[in-house]
Coordinates of C-alpha atoms in Angstrom, one line a residue:
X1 CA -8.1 3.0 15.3
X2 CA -5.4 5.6 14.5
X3 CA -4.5 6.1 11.0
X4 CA -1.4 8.6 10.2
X5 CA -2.7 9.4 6.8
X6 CA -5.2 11.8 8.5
X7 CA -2.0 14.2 9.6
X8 CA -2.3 14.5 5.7
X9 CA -5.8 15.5 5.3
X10 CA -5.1 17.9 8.2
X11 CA -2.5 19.6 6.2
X12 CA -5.1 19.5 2.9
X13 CA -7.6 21.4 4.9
X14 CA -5.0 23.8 6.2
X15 CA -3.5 24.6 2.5
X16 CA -3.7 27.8 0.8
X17 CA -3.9 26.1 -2.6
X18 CA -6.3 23.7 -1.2
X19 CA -8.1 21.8 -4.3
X20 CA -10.9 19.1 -4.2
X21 CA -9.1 15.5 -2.9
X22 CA -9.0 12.7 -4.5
X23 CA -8.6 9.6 -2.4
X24 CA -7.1 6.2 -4.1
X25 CA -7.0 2.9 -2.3
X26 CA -7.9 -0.5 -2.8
X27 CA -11.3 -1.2 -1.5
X28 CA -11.2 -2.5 2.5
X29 CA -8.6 0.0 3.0
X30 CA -10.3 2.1 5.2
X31 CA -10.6 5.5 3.0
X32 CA -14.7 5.5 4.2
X33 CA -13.7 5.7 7.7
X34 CA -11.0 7.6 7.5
X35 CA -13.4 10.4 5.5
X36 CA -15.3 9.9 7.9
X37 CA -13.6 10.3 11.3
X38 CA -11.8 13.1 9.7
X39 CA -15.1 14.9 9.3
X40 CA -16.1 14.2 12.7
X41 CA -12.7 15.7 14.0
X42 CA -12.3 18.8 12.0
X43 CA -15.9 20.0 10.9
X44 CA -18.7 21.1 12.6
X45 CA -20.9 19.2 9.8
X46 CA -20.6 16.7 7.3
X47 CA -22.5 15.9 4.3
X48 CA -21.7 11.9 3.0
X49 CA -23.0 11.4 -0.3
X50 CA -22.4 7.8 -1.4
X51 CA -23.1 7.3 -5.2
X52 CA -23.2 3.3 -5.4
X53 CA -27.1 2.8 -4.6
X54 CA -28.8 6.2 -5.2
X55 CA -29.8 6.9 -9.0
X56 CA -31.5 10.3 -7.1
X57 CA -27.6 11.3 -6.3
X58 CA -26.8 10.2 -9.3
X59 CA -29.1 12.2 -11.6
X60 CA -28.0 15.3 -10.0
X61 CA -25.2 15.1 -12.0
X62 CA -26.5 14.2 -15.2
X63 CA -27.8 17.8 -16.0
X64 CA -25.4 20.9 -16.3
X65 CA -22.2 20.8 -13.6
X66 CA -23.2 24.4 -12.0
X67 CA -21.7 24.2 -8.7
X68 CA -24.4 26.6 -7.1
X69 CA -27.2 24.1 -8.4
X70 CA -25.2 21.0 -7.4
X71 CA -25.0 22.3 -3.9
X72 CA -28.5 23.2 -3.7
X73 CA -29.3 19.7 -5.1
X74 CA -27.3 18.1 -2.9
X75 CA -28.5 19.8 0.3
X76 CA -32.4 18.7 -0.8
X77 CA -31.5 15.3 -1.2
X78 CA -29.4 15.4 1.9
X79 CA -31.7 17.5 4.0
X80 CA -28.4 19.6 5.3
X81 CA -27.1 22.8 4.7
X82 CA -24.0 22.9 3.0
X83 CA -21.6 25.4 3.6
X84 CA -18.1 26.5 3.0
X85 CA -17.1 25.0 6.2
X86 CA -18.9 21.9 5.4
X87 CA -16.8 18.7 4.5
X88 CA -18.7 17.2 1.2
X89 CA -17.6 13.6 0.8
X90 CA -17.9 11.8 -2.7
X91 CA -17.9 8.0 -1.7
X92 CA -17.6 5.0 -4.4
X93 CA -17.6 8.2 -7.0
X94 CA -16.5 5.9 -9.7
X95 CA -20.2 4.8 -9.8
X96 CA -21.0 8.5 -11.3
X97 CA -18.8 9.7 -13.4
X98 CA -20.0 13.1 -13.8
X99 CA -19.7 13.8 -10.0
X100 CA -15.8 13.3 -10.6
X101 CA -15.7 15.5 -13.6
X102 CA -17.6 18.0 -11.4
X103 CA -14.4 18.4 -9.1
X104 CA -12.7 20.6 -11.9
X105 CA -15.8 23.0 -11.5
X106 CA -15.7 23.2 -7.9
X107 CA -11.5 24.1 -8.3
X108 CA -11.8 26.3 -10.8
X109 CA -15.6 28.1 -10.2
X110 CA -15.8 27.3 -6.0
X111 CA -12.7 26.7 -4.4
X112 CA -13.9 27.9 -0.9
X113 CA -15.4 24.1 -0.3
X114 CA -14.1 21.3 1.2
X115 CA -14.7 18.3 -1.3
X116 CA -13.2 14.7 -0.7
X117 CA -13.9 12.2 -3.4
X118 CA -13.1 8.5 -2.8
X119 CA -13.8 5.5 -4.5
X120 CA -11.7 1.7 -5.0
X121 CA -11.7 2.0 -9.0
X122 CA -10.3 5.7 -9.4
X123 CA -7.1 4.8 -10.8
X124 CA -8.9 2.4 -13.3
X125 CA -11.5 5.6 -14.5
X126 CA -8.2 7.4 -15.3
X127 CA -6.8 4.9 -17.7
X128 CA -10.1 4.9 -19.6
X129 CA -10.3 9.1 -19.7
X130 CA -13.7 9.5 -18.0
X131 CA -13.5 13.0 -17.3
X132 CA -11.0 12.8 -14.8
X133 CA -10.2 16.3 -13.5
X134 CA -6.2 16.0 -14.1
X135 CA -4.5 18.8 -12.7
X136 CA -7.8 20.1 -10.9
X137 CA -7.2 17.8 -7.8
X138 CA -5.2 17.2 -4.9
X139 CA -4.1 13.4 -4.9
X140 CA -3.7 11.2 -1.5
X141 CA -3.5 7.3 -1.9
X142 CA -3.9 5.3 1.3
X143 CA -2.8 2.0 1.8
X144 CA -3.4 -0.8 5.0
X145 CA -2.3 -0.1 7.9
X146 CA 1.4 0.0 8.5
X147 CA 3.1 -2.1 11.4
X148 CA 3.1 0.9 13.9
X149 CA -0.2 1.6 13.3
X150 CA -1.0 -2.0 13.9
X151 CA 1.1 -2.2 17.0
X152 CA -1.2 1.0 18.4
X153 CA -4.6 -0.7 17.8
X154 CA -3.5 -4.1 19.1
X155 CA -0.2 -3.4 21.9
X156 CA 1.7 -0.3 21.6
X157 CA 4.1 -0.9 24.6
X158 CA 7.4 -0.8 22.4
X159 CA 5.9 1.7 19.5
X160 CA 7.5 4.6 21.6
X161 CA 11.1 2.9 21.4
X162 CA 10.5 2.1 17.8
X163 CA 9.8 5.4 16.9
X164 CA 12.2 6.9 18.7
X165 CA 15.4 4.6 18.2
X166 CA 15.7 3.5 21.2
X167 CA 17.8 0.3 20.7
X168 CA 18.8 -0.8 23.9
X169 CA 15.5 -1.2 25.1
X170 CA 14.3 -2.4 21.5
X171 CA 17.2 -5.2 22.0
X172 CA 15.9 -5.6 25.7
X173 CA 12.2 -6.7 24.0
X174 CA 13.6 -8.0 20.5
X175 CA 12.0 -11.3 20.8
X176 CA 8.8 -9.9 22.4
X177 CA 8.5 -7.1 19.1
X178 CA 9.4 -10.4 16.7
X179 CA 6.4 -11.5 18.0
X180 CA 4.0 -9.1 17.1
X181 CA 5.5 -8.8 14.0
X182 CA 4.3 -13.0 13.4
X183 CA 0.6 -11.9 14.7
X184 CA 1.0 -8.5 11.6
X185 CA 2.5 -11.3 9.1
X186 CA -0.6 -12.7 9.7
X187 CA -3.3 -10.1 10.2
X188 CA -1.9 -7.9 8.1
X189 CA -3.2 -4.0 8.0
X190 CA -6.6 -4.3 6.2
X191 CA -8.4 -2.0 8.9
X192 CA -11.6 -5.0 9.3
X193 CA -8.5 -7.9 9.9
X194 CA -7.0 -5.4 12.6
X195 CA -10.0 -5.0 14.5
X196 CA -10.9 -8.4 14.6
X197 CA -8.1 -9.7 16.0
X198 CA -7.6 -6.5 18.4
X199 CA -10.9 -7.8 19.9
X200 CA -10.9 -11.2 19.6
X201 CA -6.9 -12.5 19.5
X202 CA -8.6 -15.1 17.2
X203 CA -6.5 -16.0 13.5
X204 CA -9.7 -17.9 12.7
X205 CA -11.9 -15.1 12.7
X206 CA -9.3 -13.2 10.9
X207 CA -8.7 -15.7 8.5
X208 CA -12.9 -15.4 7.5
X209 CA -12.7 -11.6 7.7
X210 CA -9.6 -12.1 4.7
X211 CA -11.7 -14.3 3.2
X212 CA -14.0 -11.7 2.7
X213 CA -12.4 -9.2 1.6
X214 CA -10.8 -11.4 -0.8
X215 CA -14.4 -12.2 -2.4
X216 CA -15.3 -8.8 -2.6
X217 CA -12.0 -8.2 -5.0
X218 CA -13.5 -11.4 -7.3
X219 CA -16.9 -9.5 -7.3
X220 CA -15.4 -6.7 -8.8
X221 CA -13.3 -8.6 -11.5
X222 CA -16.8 -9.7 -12.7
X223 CA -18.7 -6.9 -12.1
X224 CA -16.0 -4.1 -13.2
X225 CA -13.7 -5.7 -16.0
X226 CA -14.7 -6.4 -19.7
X227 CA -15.9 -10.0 -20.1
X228 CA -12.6 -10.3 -22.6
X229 CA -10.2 -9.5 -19.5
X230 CA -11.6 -11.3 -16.7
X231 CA -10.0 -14.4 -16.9
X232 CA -6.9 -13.2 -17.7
X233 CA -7.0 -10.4 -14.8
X234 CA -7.4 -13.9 -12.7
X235 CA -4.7 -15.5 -13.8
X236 CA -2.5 -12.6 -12.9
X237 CA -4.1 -12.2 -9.4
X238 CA -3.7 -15.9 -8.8
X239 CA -0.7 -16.8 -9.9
X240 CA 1.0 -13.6 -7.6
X241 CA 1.8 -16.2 -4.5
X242 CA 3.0 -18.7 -6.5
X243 CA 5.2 -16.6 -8.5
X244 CA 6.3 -15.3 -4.8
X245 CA 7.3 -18.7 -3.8
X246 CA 10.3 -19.3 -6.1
X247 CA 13.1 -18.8 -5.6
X248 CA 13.7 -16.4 -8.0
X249 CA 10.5 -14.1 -7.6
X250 CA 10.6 -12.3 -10.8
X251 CA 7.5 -12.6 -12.4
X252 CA 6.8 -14.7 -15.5
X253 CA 3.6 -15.1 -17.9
X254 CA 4.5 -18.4 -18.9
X255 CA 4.4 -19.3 -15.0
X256 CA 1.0 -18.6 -15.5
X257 CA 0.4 -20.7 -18.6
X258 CA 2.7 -22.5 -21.1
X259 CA 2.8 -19.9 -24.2
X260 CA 1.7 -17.0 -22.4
X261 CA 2.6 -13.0 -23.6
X262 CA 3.2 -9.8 -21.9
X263 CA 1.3 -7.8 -25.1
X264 CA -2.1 -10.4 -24.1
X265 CA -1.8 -9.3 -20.5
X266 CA -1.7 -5.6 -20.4
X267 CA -5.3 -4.6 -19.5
X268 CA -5.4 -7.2 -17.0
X269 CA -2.1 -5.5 -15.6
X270 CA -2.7 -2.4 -15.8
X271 CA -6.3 -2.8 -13.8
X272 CA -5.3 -5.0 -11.0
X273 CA -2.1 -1.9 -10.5
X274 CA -4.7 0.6 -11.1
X275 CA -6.7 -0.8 -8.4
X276 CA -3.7 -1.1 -5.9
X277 CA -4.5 -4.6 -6.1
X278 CA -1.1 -5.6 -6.5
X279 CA 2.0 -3.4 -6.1
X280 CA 4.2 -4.0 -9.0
X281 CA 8.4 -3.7 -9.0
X282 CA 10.6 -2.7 -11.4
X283 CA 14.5 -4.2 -12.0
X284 CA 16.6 -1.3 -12.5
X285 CA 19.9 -1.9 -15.0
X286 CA 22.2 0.0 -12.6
X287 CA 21.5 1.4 -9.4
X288 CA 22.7 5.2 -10.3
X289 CA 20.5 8.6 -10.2
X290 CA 18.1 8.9 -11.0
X291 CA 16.4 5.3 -10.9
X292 CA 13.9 5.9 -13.2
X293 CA 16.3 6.2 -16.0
X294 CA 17.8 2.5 -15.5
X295 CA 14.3 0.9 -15.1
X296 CA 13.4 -2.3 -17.5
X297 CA 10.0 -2.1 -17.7
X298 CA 10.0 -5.5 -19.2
X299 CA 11.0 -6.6 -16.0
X300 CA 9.7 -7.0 -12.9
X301 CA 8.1 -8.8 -9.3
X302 CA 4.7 -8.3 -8.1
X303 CA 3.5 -8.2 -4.2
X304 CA -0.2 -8.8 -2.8
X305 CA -1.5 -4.9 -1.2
X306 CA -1.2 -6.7 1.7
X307 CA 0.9 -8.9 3.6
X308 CA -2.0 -10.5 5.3
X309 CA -4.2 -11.2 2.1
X310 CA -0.9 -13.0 0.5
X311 CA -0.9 -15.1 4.0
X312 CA -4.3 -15.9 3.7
X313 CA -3.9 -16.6 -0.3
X314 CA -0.6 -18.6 1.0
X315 CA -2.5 -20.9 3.0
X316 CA -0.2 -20.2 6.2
X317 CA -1.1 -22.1 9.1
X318 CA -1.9 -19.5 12.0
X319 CA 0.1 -22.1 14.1
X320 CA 3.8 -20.2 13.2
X321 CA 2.2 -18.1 16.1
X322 CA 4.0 -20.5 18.7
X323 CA 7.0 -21.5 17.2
X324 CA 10.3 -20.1 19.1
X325 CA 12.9 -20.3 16.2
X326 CA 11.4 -17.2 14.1
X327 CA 10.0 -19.9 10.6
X328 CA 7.7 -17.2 9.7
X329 CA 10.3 -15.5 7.6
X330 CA 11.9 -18.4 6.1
X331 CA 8.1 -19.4 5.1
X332 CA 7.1 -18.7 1.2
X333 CA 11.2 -18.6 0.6
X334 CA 11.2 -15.1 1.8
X335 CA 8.4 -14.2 -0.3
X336 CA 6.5 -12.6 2.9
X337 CA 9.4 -11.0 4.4
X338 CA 9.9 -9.4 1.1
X339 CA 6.2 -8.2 0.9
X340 CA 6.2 -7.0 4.1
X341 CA 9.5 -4.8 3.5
X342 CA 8.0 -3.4 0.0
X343 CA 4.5 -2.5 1.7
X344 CA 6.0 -0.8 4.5
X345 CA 8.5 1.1 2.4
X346 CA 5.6 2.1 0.4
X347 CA 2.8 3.2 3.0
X348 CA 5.3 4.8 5.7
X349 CA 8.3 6.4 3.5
X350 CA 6.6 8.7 1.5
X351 CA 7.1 8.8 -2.4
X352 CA 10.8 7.4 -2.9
X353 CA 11.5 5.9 -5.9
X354 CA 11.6 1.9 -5.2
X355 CA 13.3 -0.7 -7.3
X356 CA 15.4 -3.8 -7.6
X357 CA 18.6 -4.5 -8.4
X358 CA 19.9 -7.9 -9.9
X359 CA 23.1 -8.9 -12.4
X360 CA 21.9 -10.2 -15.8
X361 CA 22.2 -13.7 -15.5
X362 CA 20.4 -13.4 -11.8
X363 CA 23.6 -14.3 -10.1
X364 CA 23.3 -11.5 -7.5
X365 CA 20.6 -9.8 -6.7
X366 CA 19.3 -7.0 -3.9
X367 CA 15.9 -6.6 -3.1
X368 CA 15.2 -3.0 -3.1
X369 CA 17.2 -0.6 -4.1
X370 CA 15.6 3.4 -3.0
X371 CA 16.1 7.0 -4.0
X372 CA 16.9 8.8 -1.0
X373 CA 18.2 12.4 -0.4
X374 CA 19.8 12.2 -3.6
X375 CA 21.8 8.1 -2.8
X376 CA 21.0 5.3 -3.7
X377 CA 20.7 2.5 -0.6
X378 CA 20.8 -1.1 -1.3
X379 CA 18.3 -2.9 0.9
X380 CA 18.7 -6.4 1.8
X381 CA 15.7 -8.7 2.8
X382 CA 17.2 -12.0 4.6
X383 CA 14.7 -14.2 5.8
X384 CA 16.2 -16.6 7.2
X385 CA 19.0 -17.1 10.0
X386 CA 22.3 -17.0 8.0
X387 CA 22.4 -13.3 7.2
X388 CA 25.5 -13.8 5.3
X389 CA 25.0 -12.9 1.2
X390 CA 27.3 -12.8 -1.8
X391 CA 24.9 -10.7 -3.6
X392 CA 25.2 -7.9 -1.0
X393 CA 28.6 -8.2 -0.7
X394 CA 29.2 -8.3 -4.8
X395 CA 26.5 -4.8 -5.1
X396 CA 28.7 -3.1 -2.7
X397 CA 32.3 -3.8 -3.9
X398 CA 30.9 -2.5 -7.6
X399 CA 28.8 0.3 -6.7
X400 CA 30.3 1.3 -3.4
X401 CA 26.7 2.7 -1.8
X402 CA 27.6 5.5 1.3
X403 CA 25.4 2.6 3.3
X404 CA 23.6 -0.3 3.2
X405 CA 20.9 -1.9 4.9
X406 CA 20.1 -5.2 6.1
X407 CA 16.9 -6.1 7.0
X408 CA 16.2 -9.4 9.1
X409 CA 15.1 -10.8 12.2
X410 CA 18.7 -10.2 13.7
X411 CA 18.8 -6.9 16.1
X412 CA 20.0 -3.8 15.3
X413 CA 23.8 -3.3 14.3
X414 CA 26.2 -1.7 12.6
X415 CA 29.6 -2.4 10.5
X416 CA 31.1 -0.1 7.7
X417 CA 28.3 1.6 6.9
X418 CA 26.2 -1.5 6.6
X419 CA 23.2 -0.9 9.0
X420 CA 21.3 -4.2 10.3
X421 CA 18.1 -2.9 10.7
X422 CA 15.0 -5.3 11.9
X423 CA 12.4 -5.8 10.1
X424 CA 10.0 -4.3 12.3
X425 CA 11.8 -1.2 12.1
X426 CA 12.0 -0.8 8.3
X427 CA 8.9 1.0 8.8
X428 CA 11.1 4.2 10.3
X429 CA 13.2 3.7 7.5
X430 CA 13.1 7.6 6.6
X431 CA 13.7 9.3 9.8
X432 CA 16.7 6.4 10.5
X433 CA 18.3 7.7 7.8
X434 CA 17.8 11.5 8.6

């Protein structure tokens, strides 16, 4: 499978001011294989050192941090030479601590290696201050696989059209594209999901590779988190569908339980975000530059990491497969369309700032609002057939944004500056806009 995020780690290797990478993602995402088959492209050798089942690798570490010793260490235990133009890859890292603290030593005392270090609770070792190197690292976070890079592992005829803007042949095969996008709403982009149903064109099987991968997410809530934060780190996790279902998706503790308070769920928050478990949302006050300085913390939505987890979660009946009239948006109230747009936004349009807009009393509202080339754009999520909307209409009579987009299962068009973009397309958002 292809994964863009390697044009990345070609650039890392190619950088003058190259430092040790660190590599976040939630675990399933595919940051072992993509290590890996970066390796396999780029180096003449590879050394893979995975720290969650050798104390031997481990205890390497647990004497001084000398880089010329580590590497000698390492290339006993490995039984390989290891060179300057050897990639050195530091898999489930958060298992030894020291390892990570070592990358500061390798910047500052050995910068001539190439050092990735990985691992699917790096963002919560941060938030405790285990030696993290900050400001000693390069920083990547990968995420599923997009919608493009799904189309080229399971039927890339139209990816060249999408990519290149090509609407009249993209209005040609609109229903055809709105189709794959139903088999991605319910595969998702976890790199295991993709391949199952790339070889097998079975939801079943996907639905058990999901279930999976869910499992392994409740093994590390009781194997990772402190016995006081479990449950309450569940009831956050669990309660994300449901809360995505109303109509009204911002979410609420006391939606999870009668009496329940923000202050009583901040661990449980902040690991489940740490872990790019679940991508979290802010409501912005105004939509003005920059973003950031009209956010309400207080307030906010939060998505699944993946569109296929939260259909699995959802319960959604593979069967929306072969239905004609386009139900899978209006499925969950919108609540998958929505994820779908956010995750897409996130993985394939770089670091813009992404928010929400909506009035006070909730009587308008605009799904995401982004920070691009110094505008703001209003981005509208219909998921149903009537694409008509007060709340879009209100936002842009007030704020007067240069454009506007519409996302829905409508083709592309275009009226005053308001831009009716597909929703499979939202995933070129940043090179539509220029």
């Amino acid at each position: 499978m292809y994964r863009s995020t390697i044009e990345k780690l070609v650039n890392w290797k190619e950088s003058k001011d190259r430092k040790p990478l660190v590599i976040y993602g939630a675990r399933q995402v595919g940051k072992t294989w993509l290590m890996k088959e970066f390796g396999a492209k780029y180096f003449d050798s590879v050394v893979y050192i995975s720290f969650d089942s050798s104390t031997m690798l481990r205890d390497i570490f647990a004497k001084d941090l000398s880089i010329p010793r580590i590497i000698h260490d390492l290339s006993i235990a490995m039984g390989a030479k290891i060179s300057p133009d050897t990639l050195i890859i530091f898999d489930e890292v958060q298992e030894c601590p020291r390892a990570l603290t070592s990358l500061k030593y390798f910047n500052e005392n050995a910068p001539e290696y190439h050092l990735i270090a990985s691992g699917s609770l790096l963002g919560v070792m941060t938030l405790e201050g285990t030696g993290f190197p900050v400001g000693k690292v390069n920083i990547l976070t990968m995420y599923p696989m997009s919608f493009y890079e799904f189309l080229k592992a399971v039927d890339d005829r139209f990816l060249q059209c999408l990519q290149t803007f090509d609407f009249q042949t993209i209005s040609t095969f609109h229903e055809s594209i709105i189709l794959l996008l139903k088999q991605y709403f319910l595969t998702g982009g976890m790199p295991a999901a993709v391949k199952t149903y790339s070889d097998s064109r079975d939801f079943a099987e996907v639905r058990e590779v999901q279930k999976m991968i869910l499992d392994s997410y409740y093994a590390d809530f009781a194997k990772h988190i402190p016995s006081a934060h479990i449950a309450r780190t569940r009831d956050i996790w669990e309660s994300v569908p449901t809360q995505l279902a109303k109509e009204n998706k911002r979410f609420l503790y006391s939606d999870m339980k009668e009496g329940s308070r923000g202050r009583d769920y901040e661990i449980a928050l902040g690991w489940l975000i740490e872990t790019n478990l679940v991508l979290k949302l802010n409501r912005v006050s105004l939509p003005f530059m920059p973003l950031v300085g009209y956010k309400q913390p207080a307030i906010f939505k939060l998505y699944m990491n993946d569109v296929g987890l939260l259909s699995a979660r959802a319960g959604l009946d593979p069967k929306i497969y072969l239905e004609n009239d386009n139900k899978t948006f209006t499925h969950y109230k919108g609540g998958l369309a929505e994820q779908f747009v956010l995750q897409e936004l996130i993985t394939t349009n770089g670091a813009m700032p992404i928010y929400y807009w909506a009035t006070d009393k909730n009587t308008a509202e605009i799904e995401f609002v982004i920070q691009y080339d110094n505008n703001i754009i209003p981005i509208e999520v219909k998921s149903g057939k009537n694409v008509k909307s007060e709340s879009l209409n209100i936002y842009r009579n007030e704020f007067k944004p240069a454009r506007a987009i519409r996302s829905s299962y409508k083709n592309y068009g275009v009226t005053d500056e308001l831009y009716s973009l597909p929703l499979y397309m939202i995933g070129g958002l940043k090179e539509f806009l220029g």
